[in-house]
Short mmCIF file of C-alpha atoms in Angstrom, two decimals:
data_model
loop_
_atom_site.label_atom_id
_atom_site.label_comp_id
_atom_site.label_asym_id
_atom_site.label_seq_id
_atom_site.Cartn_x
_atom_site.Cartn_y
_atom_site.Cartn_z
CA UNK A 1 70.89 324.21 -67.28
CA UNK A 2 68.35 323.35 -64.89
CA UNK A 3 69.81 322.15 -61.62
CA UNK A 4 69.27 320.13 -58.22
CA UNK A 5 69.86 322.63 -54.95
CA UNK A 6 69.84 321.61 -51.94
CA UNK A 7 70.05 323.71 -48.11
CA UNK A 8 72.12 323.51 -46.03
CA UNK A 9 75.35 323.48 -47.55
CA UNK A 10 76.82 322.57 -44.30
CA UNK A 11 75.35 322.13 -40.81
CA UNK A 12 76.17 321.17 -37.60
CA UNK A 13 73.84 319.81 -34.64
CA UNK A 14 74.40 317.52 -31.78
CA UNK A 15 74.11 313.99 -31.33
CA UNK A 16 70.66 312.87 -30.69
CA UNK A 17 69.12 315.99 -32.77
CA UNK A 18 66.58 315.73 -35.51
CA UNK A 19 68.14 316.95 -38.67
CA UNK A 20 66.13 318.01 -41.95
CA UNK A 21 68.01 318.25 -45.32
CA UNK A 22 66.00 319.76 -48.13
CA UNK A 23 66.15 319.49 -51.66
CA UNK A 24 64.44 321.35 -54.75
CA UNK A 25 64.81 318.81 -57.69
CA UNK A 26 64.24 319.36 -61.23
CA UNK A 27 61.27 320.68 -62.10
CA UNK A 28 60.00 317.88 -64.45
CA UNK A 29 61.58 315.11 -62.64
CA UNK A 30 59.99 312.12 -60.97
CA UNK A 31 62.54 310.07 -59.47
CA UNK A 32 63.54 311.33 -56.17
CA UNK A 33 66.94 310.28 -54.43
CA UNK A 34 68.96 310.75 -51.12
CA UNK A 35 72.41 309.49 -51.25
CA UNK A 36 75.05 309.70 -48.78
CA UNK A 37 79.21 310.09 -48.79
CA UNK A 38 81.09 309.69 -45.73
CA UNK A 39 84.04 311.08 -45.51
CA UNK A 40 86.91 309.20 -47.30
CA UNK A 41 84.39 306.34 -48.34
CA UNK A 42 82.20 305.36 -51.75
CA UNK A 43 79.10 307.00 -52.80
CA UNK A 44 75.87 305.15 -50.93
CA UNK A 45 72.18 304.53 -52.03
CA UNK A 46 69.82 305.60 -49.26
CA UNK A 47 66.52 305.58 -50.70
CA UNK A 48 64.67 306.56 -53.94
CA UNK A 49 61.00 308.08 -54.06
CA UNK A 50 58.46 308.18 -56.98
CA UNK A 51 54.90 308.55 -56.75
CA UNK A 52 54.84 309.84 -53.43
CA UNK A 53 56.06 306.40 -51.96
CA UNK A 54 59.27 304.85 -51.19
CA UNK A 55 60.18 302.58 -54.06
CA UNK A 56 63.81 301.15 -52.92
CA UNK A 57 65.57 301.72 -49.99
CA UNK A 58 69.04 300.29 -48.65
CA UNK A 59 69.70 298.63 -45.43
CA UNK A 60 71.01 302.13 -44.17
CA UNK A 61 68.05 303.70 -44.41
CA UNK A 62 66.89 302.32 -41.12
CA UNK A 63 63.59 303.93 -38.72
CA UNK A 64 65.56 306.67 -38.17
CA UNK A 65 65.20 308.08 -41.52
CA UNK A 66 62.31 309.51 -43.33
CA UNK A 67 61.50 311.00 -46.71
CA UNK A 68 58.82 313.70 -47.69
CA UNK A 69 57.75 315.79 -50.23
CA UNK A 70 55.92 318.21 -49.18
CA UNK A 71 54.58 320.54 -51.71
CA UNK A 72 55.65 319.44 -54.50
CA UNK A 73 58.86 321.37 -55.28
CA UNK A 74 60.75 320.08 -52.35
CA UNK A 75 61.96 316.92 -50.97
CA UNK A 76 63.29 316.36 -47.79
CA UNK A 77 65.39 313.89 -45.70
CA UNK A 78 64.66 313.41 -42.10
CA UNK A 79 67.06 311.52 -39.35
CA UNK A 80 65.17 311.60 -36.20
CA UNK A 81 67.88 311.16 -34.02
CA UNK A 82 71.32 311.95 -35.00
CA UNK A 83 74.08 309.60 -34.42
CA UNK A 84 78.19 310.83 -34.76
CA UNK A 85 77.98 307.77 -37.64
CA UNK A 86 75.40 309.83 -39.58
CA UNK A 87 78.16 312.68 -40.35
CA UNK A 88 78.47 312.45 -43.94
CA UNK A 89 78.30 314.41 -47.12
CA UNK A 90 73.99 313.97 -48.55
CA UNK A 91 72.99 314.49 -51.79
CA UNK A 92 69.83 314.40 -53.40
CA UNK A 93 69.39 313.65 -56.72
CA UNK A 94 66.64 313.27 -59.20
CA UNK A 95 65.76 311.69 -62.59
CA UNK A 96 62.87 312.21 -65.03
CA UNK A 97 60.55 309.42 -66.13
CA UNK A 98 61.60 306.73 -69.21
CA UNK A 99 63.69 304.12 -68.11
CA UNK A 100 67.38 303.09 -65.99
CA UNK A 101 69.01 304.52 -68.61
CA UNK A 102 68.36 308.30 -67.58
CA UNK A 103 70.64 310.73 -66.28
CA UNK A 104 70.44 311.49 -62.64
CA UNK A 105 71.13 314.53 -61.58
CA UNK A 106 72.84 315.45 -58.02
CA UNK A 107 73.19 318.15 -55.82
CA UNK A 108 76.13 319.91 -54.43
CA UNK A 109 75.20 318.09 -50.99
CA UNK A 110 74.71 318.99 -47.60
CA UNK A 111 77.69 318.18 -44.99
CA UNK A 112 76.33 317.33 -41.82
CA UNK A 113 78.51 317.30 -39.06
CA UNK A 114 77.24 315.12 -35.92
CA UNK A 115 79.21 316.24 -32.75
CA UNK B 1 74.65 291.97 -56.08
CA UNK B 2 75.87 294.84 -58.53
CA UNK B 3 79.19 295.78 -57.35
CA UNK B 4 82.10 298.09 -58.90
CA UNK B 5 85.52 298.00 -58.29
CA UNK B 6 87.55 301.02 -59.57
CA UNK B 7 92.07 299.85 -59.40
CA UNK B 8 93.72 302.66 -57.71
CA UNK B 9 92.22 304.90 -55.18
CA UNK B 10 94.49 307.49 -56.30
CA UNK B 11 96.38 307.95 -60.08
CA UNK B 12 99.06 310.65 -60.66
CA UNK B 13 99.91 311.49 -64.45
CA UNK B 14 101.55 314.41 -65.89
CA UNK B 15 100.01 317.67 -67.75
CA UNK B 16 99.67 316.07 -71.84
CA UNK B 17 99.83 312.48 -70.70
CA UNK B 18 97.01 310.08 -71.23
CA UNK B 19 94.89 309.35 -68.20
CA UNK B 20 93.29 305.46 -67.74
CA UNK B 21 90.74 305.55 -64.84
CA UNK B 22 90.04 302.03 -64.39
CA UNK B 23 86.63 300.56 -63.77
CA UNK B 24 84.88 297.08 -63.56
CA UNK B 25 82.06 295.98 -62.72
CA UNK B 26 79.92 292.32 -61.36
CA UNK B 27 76.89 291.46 -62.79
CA UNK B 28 75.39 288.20 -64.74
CA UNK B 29 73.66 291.03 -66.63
CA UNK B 30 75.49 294.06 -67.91
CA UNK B 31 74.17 296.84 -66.31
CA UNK B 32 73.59 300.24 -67.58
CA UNK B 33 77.34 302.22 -66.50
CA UNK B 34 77.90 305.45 -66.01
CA UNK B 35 81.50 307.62 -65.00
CA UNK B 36 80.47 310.68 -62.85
CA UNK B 37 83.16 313.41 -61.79
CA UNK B 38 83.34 315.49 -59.02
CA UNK B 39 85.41 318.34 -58.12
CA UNK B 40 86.49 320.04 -54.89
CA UNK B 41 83.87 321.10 -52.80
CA UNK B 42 80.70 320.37 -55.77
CA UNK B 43 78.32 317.51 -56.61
CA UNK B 44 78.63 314.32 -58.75
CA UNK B 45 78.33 315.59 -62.56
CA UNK B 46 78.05 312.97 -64.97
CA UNK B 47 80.70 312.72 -67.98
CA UNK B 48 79.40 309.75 -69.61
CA UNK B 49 77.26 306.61 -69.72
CA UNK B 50 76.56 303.45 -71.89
CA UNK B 51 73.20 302.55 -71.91
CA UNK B 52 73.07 300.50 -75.51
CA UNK B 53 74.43 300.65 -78.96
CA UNK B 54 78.02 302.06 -79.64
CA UNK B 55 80.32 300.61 -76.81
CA UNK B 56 82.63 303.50 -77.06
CA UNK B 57 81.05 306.62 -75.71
CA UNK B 58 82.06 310.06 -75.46
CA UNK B 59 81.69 312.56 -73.01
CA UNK B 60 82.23 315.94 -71.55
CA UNK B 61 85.81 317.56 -71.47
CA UNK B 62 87.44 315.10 -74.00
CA UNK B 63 86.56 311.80 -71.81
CA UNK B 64 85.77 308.34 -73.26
CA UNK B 65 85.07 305.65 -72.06
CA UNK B 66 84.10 301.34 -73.80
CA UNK B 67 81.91 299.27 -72.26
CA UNK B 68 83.85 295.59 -73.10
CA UNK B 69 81.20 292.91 -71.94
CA UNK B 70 83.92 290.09 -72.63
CA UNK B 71 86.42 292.00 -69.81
CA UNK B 72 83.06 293.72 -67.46
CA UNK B 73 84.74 296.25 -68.02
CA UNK B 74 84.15 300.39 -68.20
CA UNK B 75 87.17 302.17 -68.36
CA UNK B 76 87.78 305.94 -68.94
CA UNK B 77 90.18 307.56 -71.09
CA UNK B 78 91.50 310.89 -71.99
CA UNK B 79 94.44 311.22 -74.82
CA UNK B 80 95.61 314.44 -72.84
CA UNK B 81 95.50 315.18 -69.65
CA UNK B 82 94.54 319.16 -68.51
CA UNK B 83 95.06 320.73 -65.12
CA UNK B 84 91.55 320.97 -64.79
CA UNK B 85 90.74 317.35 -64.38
CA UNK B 86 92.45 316.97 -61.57
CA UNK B 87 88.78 315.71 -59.11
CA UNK B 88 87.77 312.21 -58.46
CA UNK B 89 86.06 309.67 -60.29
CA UNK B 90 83.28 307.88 -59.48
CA UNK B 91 81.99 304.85 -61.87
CA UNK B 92 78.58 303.37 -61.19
CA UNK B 93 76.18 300.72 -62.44
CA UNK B 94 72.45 300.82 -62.55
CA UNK B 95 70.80 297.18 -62.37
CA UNK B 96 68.44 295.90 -65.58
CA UNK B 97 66.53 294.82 -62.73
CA UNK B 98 62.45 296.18 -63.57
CA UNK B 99 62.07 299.19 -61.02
CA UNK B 100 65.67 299.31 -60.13
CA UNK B 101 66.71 303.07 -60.16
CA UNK B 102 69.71 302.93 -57.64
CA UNK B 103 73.44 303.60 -58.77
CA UNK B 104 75.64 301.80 -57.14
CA UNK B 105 79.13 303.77 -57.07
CA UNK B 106 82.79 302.43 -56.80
CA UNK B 107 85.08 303.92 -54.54
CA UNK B 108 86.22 306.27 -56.94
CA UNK B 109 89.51 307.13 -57.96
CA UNK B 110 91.29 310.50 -57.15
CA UNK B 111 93.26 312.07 -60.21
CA UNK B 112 95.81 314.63 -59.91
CA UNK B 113 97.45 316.03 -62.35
CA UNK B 114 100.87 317.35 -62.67
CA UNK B 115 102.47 320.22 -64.25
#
């Protein structure tokens, strides 16, 4: 069954680093996602991606984030300038084309530890 | 605002026993729901969702869930509990909202099962 993957499973950098998370969605998929799980707490919308644009994005997903797709296989999630708050579990997910109703599809995530 | 609120952050029933994950949501327009499992150390995978048509749905590894409008209510079921479900529960909503594609998650609920 096709899958989302996503590198690195885990990393560590220090405060005030720039961090990139990448993700290989589905290969037919559209809908682009970056959620995030801190430790303990719910599952959080970050921002979704279609089109090559940002089409929704929560109030988390301040100037010190960034989404890109590069080449059309991958999609990444850039934070600038880490902060200890940003340690959290990410996960990208995608969806294909049709309607709310569709399946989306996560990742194993990437733990990023902020220290 | 969607919002879901899942009752008990943790639930504890025995190997054979019936499990109730509890699930409800807030919206003046029912939303599309969805139950999504995860166990240790993996992603979100999704066990079931109600988009429209038959309220009770059926999902992966003997799950159920019924979307009751009256109640806003999603709960999951499972006549028989196995070892292998103990993971955590997440329920989610996706907005009827035109180019809405966020889930929003509840806290989820952690099952463990016991022998």
């Amino acid at each position: 069954e096709p899958e989302v993957t996503q590198t690195p499973s885990h990393q560590v950098t220090q405060m005030g680093q720039e961090v990139i998370l990448r993700c290989v969605p589905i290969s037919n998929h559209l809908y682009f996602y970056w959620y995030r799980q801190i430790l303990g707490q719910k599952v959080e919308f970050l921002v979704s991606f279609y089109n090559n644009e940002i089409s929704e994005k929560s109030e988390i997903f301040d100037d010190q984030f960034s989404v890109e797709r590069p080449d059309g296989s991958n999609f990444t999630l850039k934070i600038r300038s880490t902060k200890l708050e940003d340690s959290a579990m990410y996960f990208c997910a995608s969806s294909a084309p049709g309607g709310a109703g569709n399946t989306i599809y996560f990742g194993e995530g990437s733990w990023l530890t902020v220290v | 605002a969607q919002s879901v609120t899942q009752l008990g952050s943790h639930v504890s029933v025995s190997e054979g026993a019936l499990v109730l994950l509890r699930c409800n949501y807030s919206s003046s327009v029912p939303p599309y729901l969805f139950w999504y499992v995860q166990y240790p150390n993996q992603g979100l995978q999704l066990l079931l969702k109600y988009t429209t048509g038959a309220t009770l749905v059926k999902g992966i590894n003997g799950f159920e869930a019924e979307f009751k409008k009256s109640e806003t209510s999603f709960h999951l079921t499972k006549p028989s509990a196995h070892m292998s479900d103990a993971a955590e529960y997440f329920c989610a909503v996706r907005p009827l909202i035109q180019g809405a594609q966020k889930l929003v998650f509840g806290q989820g609920t952690r099952l463990t099962i016991n022998p």
